Coordinates of C-alpha atoms in Angstrom, one line a residue:
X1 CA 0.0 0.0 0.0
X2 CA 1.5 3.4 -1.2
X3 CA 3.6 5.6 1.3
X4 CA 2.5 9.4 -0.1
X5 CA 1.3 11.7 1.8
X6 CA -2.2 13.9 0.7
X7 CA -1.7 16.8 -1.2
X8 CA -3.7 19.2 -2.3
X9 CA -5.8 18.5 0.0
X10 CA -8.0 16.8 -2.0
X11 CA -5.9 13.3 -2.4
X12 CA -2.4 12.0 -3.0
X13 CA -0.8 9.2 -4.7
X14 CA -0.9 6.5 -2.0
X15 CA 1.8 4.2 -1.7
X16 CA -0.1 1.9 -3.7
X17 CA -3.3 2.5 -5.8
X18 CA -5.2 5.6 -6.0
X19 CA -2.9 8.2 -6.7
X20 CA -2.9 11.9 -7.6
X21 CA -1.1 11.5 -10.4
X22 CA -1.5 14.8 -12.4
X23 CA -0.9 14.7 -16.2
X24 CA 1.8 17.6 -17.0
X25 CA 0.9 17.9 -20.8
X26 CA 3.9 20.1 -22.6
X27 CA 5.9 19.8 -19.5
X28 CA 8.3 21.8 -20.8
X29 CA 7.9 24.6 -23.1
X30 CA 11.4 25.7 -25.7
X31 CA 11.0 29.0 -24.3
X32 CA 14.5 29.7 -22.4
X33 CA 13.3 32.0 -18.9
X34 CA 15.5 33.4 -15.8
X35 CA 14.0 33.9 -12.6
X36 CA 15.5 36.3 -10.2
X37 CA 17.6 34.4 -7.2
X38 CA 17.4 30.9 -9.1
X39 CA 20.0 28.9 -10.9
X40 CA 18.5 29.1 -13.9
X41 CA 20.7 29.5 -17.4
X42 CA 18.7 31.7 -20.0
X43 CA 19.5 31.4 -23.5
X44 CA 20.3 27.5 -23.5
X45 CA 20.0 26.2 -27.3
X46 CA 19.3 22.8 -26.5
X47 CA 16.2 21.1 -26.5
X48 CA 14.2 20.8 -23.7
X49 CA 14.6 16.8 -23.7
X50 CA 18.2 17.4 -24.6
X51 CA 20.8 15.5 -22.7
X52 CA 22.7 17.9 -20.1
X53 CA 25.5 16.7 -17.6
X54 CA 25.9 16.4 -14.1
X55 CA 29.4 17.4 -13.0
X56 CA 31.0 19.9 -14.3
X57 CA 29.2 22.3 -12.3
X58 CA 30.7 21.5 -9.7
X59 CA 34.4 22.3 -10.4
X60 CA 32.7 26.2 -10.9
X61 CA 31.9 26.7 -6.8
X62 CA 34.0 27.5 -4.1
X63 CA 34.7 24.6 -1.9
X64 CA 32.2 24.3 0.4
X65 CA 29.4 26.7 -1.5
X66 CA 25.6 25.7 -1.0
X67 CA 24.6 28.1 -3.5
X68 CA 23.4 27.2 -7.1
X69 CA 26.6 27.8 -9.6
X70 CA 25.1 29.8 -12.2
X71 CA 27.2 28.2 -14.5
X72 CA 25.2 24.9 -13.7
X73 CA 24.7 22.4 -16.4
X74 CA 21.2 22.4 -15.9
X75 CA 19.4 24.3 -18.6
X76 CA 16.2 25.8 -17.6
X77 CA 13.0 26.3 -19.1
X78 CA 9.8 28.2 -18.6
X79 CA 7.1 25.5 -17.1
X80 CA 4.0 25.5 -18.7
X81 CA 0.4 23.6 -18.5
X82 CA -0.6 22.5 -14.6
X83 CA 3.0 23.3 -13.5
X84 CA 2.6 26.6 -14.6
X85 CA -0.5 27.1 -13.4
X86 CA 0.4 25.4 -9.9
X87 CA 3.2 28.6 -9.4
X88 CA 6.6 26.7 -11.0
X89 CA 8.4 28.4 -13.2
X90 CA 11.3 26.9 -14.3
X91 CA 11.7 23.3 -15.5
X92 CA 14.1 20.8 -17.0
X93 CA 15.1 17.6 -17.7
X94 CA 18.3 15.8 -16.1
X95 CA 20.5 13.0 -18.0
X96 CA 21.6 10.3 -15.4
X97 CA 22.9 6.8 -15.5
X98 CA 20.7 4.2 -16.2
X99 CA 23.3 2.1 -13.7
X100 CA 26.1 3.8 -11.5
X101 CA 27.9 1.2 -12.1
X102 CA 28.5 1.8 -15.4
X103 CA 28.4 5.7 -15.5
X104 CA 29.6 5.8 -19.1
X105 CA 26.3 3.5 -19.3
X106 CA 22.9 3.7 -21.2
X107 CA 21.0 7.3 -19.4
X108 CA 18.0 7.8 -18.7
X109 CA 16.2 11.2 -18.1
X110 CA 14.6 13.0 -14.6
X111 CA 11.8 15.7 -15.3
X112 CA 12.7 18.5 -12.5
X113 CA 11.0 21.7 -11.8
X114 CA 11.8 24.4 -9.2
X115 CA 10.4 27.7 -7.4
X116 CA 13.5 29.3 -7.0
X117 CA 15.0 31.6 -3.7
X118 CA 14.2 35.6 -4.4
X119 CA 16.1 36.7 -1.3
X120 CA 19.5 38.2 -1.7
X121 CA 21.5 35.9 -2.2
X122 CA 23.9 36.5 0.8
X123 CA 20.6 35.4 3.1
X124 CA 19.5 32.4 0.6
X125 CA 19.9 28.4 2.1
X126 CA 20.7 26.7 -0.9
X127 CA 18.6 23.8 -2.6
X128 CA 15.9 21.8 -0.8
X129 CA 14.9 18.8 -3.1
X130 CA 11.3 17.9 -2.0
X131 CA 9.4 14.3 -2.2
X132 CA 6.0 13.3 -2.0
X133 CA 6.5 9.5 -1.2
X134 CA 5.0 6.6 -3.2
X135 CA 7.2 4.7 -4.6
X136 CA 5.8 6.1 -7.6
X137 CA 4.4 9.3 -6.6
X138 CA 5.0 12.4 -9.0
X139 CA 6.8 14.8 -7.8
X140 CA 6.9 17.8 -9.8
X141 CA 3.8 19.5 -8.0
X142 CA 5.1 19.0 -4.8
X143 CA 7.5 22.3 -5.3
X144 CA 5.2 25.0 -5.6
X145 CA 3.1 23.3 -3.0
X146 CA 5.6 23.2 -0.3
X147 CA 6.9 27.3 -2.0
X148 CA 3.0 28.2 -0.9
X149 CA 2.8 26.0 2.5
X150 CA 5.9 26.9 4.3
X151 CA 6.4 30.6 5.4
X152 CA 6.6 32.8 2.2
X153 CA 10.0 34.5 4.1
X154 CA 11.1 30.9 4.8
X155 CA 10.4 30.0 0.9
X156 CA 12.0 32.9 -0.4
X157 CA 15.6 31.4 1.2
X158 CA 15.9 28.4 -0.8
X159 CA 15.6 27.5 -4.4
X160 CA 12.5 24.6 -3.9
X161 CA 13.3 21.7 -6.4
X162 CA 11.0 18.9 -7.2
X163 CA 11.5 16.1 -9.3
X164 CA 9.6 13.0 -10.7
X165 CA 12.2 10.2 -9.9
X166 CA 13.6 7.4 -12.4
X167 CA 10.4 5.7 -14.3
X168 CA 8.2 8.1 -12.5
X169 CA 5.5 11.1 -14.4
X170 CA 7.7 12.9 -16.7
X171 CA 10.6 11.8 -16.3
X172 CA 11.5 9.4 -19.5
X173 CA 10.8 6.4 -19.3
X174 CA 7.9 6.6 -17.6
X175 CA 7.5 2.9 -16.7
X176 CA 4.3 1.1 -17.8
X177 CA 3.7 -2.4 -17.9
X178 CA -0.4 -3.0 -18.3
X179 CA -2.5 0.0 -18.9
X180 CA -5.3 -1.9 -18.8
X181 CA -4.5 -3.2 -15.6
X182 CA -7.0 -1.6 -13.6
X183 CA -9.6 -1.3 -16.2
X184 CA -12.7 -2.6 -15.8
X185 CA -14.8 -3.9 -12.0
X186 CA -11.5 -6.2 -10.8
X187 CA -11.7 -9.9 -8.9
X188 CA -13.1 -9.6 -5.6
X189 CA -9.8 -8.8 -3.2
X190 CA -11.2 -11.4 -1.2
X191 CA -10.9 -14.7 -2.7
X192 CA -14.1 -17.2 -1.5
X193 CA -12.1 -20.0 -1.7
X194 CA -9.1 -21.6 -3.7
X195 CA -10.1 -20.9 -7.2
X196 CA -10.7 -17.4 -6.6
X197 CA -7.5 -16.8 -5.1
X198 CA -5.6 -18.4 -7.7
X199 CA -7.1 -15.9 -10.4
X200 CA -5.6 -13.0 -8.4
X201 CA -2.4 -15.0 -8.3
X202 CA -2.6 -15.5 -12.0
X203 CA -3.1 -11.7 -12.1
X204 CA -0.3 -10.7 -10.3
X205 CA 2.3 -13.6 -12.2
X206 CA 0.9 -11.5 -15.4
X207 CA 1.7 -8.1 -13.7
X208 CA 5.6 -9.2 -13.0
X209 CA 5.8 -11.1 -16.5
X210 CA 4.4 -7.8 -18.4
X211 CA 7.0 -6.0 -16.8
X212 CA 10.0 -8.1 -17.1
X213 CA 8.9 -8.2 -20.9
X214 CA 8.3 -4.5 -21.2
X215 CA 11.0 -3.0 -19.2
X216 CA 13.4 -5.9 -18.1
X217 CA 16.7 -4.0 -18.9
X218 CA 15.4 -1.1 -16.6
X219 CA 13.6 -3.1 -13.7
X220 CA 17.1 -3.8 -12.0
X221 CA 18.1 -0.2 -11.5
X222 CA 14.3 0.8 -10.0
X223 CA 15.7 0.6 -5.9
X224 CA 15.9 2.7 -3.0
X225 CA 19.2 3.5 -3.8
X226 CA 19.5 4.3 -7.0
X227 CA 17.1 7.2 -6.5
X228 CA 19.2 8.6 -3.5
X229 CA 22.0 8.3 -6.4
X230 CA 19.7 10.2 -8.3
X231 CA 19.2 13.0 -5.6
X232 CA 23.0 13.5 -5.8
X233 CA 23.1 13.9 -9.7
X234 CA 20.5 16.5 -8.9
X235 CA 23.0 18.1 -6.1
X236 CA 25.8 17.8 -8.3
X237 CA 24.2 19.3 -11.1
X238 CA 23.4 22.5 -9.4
X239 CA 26.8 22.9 -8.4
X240 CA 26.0 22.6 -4.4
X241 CA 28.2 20.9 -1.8
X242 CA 25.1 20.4 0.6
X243 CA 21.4 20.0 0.0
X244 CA 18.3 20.4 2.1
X245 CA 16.0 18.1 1.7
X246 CA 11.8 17.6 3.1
X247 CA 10.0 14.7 2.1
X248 CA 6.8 12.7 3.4
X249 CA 6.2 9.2 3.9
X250 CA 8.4 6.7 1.3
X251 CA 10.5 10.1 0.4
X252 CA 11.1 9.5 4.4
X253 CA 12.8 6.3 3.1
X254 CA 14.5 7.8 0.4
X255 CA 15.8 10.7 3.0
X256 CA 17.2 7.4 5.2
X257 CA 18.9 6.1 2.2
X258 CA 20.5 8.9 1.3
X259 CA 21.7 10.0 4.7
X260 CA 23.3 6.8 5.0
X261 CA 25.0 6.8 1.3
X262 CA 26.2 10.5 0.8
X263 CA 26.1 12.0 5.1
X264 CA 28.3 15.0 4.3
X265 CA 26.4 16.2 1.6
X266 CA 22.6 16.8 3.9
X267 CA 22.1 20.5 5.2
X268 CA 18.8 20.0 6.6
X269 CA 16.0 17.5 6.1
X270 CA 12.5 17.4 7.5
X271 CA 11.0 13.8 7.6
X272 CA 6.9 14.0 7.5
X273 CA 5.3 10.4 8.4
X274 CA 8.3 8.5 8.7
X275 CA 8.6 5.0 6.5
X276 CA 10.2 2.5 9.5
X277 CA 13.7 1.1 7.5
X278 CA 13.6 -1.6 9.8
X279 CA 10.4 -3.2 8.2
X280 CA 10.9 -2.8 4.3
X281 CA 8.9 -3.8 2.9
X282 CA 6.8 -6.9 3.7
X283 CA 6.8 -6.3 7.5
X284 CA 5.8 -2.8 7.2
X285 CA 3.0 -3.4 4.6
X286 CA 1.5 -5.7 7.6
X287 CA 1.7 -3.4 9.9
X288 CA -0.2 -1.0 8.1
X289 CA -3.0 -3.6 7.6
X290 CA -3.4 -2.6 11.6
X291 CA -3.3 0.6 11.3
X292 CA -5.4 1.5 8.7
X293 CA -8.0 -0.8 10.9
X294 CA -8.2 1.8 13.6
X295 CA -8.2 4.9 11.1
X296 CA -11.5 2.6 9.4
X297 CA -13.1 2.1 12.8
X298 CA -12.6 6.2 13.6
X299 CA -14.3 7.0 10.7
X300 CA -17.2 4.8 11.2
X301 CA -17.3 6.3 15.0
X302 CA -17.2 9.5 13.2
X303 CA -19.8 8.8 10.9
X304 CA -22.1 7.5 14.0
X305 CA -22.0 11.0 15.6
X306 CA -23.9 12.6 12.8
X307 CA -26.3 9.7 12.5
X308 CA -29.3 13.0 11.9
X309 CA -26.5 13.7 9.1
X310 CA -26.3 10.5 7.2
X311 CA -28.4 7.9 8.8
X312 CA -25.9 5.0 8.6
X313 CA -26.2 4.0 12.6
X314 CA -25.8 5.5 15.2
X315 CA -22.7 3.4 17.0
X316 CA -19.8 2.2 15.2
X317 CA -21.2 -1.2 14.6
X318 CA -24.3 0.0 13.1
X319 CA -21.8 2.2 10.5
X320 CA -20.1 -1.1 10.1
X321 CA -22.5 -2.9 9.0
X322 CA -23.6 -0.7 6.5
X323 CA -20.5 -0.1 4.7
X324 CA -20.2 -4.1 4.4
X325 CA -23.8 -4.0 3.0
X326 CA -22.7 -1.6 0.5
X327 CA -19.9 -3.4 -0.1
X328 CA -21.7 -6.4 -0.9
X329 CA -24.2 -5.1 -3.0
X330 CA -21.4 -3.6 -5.0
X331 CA -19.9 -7.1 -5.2
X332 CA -22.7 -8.3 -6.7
X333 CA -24.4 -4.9 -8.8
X334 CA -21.1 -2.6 -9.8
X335 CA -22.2 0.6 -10.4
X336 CA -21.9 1.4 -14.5
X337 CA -19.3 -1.5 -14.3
X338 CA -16.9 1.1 -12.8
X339 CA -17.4 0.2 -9.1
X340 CA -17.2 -3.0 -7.8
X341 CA -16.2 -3.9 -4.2
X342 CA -12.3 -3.6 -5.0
X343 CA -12.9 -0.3 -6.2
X344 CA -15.3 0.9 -3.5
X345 CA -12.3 -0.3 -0.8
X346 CA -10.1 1.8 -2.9
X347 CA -12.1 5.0 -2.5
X348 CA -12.9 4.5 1.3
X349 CA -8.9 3.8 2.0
X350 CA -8.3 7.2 1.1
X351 CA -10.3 8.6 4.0
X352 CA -7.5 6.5 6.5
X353 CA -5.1 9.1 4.9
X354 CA -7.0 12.4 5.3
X355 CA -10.1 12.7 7.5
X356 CA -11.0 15.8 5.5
X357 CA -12.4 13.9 3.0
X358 CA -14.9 11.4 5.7
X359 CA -18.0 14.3 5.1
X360 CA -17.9 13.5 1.0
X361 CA -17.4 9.6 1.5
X362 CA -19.7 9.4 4.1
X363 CA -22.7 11.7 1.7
X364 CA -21.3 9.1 -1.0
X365 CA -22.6 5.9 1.7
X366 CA -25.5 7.7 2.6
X367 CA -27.1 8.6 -0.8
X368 CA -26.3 5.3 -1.8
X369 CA -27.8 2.9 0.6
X370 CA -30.6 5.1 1.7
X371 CA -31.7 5.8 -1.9
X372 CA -30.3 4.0 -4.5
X373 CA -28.7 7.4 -5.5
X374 CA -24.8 6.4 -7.3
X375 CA -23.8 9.7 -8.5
X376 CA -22.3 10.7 -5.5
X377 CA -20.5 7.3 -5.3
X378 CA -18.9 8.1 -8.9
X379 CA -18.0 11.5 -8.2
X380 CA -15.9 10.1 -4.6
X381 CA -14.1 6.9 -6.7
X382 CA -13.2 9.3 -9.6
X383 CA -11.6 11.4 -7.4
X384 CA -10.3 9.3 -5.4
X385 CA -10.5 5.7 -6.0
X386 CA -8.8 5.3 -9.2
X387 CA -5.4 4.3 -10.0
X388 CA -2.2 5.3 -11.7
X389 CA -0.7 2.2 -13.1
X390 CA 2.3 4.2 -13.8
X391 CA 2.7 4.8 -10.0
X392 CA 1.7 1.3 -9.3
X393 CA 4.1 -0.2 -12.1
X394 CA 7.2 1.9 -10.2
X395 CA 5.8 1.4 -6.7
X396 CA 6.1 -2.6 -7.8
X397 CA 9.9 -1.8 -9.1
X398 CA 10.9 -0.3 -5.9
X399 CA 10.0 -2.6 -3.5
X400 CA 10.1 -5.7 -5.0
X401 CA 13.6 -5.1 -5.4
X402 CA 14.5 -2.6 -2.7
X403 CA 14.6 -6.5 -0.9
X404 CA 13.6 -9.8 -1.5
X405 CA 9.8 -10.9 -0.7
X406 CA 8.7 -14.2 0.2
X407 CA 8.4 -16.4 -2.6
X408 CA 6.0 -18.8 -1.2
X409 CA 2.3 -17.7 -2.0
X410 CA 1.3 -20.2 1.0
X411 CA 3.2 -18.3 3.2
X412 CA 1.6 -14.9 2.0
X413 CA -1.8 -16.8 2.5
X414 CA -0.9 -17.9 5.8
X415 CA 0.2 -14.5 7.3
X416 CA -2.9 -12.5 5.6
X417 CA -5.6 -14.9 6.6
X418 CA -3.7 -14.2 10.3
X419 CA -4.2 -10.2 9.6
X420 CA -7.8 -11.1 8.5
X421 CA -9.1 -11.6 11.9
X422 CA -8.2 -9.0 13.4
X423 CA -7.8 -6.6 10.7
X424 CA -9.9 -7.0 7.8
X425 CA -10.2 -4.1 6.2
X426 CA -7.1 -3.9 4.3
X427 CA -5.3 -7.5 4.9
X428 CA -6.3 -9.3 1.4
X429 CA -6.6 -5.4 -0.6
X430 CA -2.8 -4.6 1.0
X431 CA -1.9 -8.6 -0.1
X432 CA -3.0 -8.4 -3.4
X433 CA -1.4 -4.5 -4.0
X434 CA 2.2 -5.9 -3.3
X435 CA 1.5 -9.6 -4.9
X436 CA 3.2 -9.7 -7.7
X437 CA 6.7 -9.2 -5.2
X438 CA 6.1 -12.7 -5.1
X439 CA 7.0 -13.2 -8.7
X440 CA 9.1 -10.3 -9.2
X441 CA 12.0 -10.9 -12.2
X442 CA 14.4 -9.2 -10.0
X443 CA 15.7 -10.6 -6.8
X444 CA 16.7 -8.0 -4.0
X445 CA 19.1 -8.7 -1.2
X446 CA 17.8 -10.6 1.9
X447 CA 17.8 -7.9 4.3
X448 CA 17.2 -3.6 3.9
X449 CA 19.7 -1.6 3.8
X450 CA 21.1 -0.6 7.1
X451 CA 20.6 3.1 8.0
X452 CA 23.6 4.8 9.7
X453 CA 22.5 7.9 11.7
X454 CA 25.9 9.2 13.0
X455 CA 27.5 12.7 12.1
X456 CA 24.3 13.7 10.4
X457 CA 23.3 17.3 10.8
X458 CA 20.2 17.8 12.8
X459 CA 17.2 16.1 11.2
X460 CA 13.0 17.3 11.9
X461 CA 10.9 14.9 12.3
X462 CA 7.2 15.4 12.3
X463 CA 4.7 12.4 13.0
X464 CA 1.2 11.7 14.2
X465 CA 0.5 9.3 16.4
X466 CA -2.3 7.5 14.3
X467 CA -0.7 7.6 11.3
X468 CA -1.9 4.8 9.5
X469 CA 0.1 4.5 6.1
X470 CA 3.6 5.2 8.6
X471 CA 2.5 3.9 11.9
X472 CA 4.2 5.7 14.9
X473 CA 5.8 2.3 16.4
X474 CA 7.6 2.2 12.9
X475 CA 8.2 5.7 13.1
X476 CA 10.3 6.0 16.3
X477 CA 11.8 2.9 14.8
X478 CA 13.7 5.2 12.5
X479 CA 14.2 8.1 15.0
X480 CA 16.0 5.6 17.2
X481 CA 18.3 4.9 14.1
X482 CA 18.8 8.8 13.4
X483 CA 20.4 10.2 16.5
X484 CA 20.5 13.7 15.5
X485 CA 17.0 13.8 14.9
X486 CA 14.5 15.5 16.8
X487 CA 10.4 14.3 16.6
X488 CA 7.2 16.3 16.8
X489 CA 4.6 14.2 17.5
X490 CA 1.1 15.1 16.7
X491 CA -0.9 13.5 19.6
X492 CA -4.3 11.9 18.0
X493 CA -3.0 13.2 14.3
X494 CA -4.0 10.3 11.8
X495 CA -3.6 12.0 8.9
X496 CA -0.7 10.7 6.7
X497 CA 1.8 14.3 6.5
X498 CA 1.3 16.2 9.4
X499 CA 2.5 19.8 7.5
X500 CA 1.0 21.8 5.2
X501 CA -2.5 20.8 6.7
X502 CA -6.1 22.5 5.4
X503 CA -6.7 23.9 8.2
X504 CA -3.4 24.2 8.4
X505 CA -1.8 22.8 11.9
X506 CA 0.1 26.2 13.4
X507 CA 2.1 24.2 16.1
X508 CA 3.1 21.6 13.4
X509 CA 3.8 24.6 11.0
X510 CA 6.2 26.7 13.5
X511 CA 8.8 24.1 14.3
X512 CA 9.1 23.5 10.4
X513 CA 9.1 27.3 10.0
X514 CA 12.0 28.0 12.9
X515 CA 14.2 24.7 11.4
X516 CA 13.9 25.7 7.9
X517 CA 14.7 29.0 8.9
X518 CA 17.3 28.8 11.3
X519 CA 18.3 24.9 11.6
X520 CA 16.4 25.2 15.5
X521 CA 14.9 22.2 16.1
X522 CA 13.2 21.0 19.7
X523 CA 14.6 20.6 23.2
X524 CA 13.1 17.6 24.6
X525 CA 15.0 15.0 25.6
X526 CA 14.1 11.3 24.6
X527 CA 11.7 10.1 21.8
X528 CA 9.3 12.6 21.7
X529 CA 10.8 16.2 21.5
X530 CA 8.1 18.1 21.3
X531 CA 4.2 17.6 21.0
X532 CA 1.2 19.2 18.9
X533 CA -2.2 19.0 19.0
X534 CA -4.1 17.3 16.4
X535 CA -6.3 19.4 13.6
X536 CA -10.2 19.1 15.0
X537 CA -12.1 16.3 12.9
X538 CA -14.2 17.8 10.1
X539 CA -17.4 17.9 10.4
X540 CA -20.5 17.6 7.7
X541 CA -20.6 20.2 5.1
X542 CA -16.8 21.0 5.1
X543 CA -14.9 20.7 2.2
X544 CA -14.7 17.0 2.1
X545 CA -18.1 17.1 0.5

């Protein structure tokens, strides 16, 4: 199940299927633009998907400079279509090995845009690369979203960079194994007995054999790593010594990876919804089966309390109950064959990630039990509940080979029937989202890669304590690994990304303010550093609806 945080406050890629996955058409426009502050290089005369370099910038900075060369080998274009639109104004495209191994190797291309520092540059703090998790999620939005979230005195300091990585979005290729994938109402997650399961193990066989086929010469340079290799082409390129860095959820991971490759080179980095390195991937994928239990059972207490709103029940049982009724009758009647009971669990699983949108899912119940009424349904799964089978073709490529899964499909049965019990809400949906790990082409190393904390600079963590996607148990997992770091946790926060909350969480936003200002982080001693309240619930009629 995907690792992104919620942006835009109306839904985010998720580390697995329905993803915010915008479509950037004419990423980049031919039209060569400066912007005061930035790094950017007017008057390049290569294309916008020419190849550029990644090193020679760097021989052009003083030793030690954090401060884009303006000599850079990135060449800069003006942004245009959503991008533009979003507030980012200067894009490119970066060349980078395909393996660093072989630098001298086949490239392949990174889409990059950034919002870049205004300040003098005497008072600006360099580059912060930003990440909105997945594996898979796009990341090219995320820059003008964090340039409009974080203080505008804060933003005007650094030159905000965001970038799809390797096989992701823009950036070329953009990996795809079955577009059709998700077409159509899918097999029940929940298999009735033998036969049924073996068609979704059929499914997922195809899934890894349609990639091998497709992309087989890439699939073996899609981990962990080679992104955070990635992340230093990008530092290199600009010419920097040092980068920031502020990511959410699987960017956590990413953030870890890098730390523990390239130390020296990390200013500052804020981790939002921390992915536990301990875990990857199969252990952590249960333990969000758990969690995303609780976040369901909160929203049907939530629904319960405006039982005059939506007449589902008045107690959590009662709400229960009816979303398995709907579920069922969806299993048996998908609506317009769109939505089935696979896709309905799709839709509702975005709710554990951001209660803002329980008001619209719960209308969405309502209308459609009480009267038969589907439009609302549509309107919640469309933007919601579908999926990017890019994201889920990368988020497959990632993990599978970040380390190797269990081959055994017995022992998958054996452990989700176990999670069933107690946690049924996600244990056969979360099983079936990472199956095809079970047949992956490329075989990752037995164990994660082992973080290394020591001589980092100081690191912000941010992290609520219901967190369902990054559970806070996993969370503190990593904090323990990262000695430098220092954790807010929101107390009672379940959304997944704790910053740049609508309604925005002002505790949460003034220790990210002061460190990305300044570099202060909390006092407290031990685990928990510091503490926020949690945003209040929504309630009906807010924008959720």
């Amino acid at each position: 199940m995907s690792m992104s945080r919620p942006r835009g406050r109306t839904r985010d890629s998720r580390v697995g299927p329905a993803a915010l996955i915008i479509s950037i058409a004419g990423l980049l426009a031919l039209t060569a633009c400066t912007s005061s502050g930035s790094a950017a290089v007017a008057g390049s005369s290569q294309s916008a998907g020419s190849v550029h370099g990644t090193q020679s910038a760097q021989a052009a900075q003083p030793a030690g400079s954090i401060i884009p060369a303006h000599s850079s080998t990135l060449h800069w274009h003006s942004c245009s279509g959503q991008l533009a639109q979003e507030g980012a104004p200067d894009c490119t495209m970066l060349s980078v090995p395909l393996n660093y191994a072989d630098p001298g190797g086949r490239h392949i291309s990174l889409a990059l845009d950034m919002v870049p520092a205004t300040a003098p540059q005497s008072q600006q703090q360099g580059v912060m690369l930003v990440n909105p998790g997945g594996p898979g999620g796009d990341g090219l939005p995320l820059a003008a979203e964090v340039a409009q979230g974080i203080s505008s005195s804060v933003a005007a300091d650094y030159d905000i960079v965001g970038f799809d990585p390797r096989g992701v979005g823009s950036s070329v290729p953009a990996l795809s194994c079955d577009p059709s994938f998700f077409s159509g109402v899918r097999p029940n997650y929940i298999p009735v007995n033998s036969a049924a399961e073996q068609v979704l193990i059929n499914r997922a066989k195809m899934y890894a054999d349609d990639c091998e086929q497709k992309f087989g010469w890439l699939l073996p340079y899609m981990t962990t790593e080679d992104v955070a290799r990635d992340m230093d082409s990008i530092r290199a390129a600009f010419g920097v010594t040092k980068i920031n860095y502020y990511a959410f959820s699987y960017g956590t991971y990413i953030g870890q990876v890098y730390a523990t490759l390239f130390p020296s080179r990390i200013r500052r980095m804020v981790l939002d919804s921390t992915v536990d390195p301990t875990g990857v991937w199969y252990t952590d994928n249960v333990d969000q089966d758990y969690a995303f239990q609780g976040r369901m059972e909160a929203f049907f207490a939530w629904v319960a309390q405006y039982d005059g709103t939506y007449h589902l029940g008045s107690t959590t049982a009662q709400v229960q109950a009816a979303w398995y009724r709907a579920r069922n009758q969806l299993l048996a009647h998908p609506v317009d064959q769109m939505i089935g009971a696979d896709e309905f669990d799709d839709t509702f699983l975005e709710g554990g990630y951001l209660d803002e949108l329980w008001p619209g899912l719960a209308q969405a119940l309502s209308s459609y039990l009480d009267s038969g009424q589907t439009s609302d349904l549509i309107t919640q799964y469309e933007g919601n509940g579908t999926q990017s089978e890019n994201e889920f073709a990368v988020y497959n490529a990632v993990q599978c080979s970040d380390v190797n899964w269990p081959r055994s499909w017995a022992y998958w049965t054996t452990d989700t029937e176990m999670v069933y019990k107690k946690a049924p809400f996600q244990a056969w949906d979360n099983a079936w989202f990472n199956a095809s790990c079970a047949f992956w082409p490329v075989q990752g190393p037995a164990k994660p890669l082992q973080i290394k904390g020591a001589g980092l600079a100081g690191i912000l963590m941010l992290q609520g304590t219901l967190d369902p996607a990054t559970p806070y148990a996993g969370a503190q997992d990593a904090h323990k690994l990262l000695p430098s770091a220092r954790m807010v946790v929101v107390e009672g926060g379940g959304n997944h990304g704790q910053s740049l909350e609508q309604p925005s969480n002002s505790c949460v936003q003034g220790y990210l303010n002061a460190y990305l200002a300044t570099g202060a982080l909390p006092k407290g001693a031990g685990l928990v550093n510091a503490t926020c309240p949690a945003v209040p619930d929504p309630t009906p009629g807010t924008s959720g609806d």
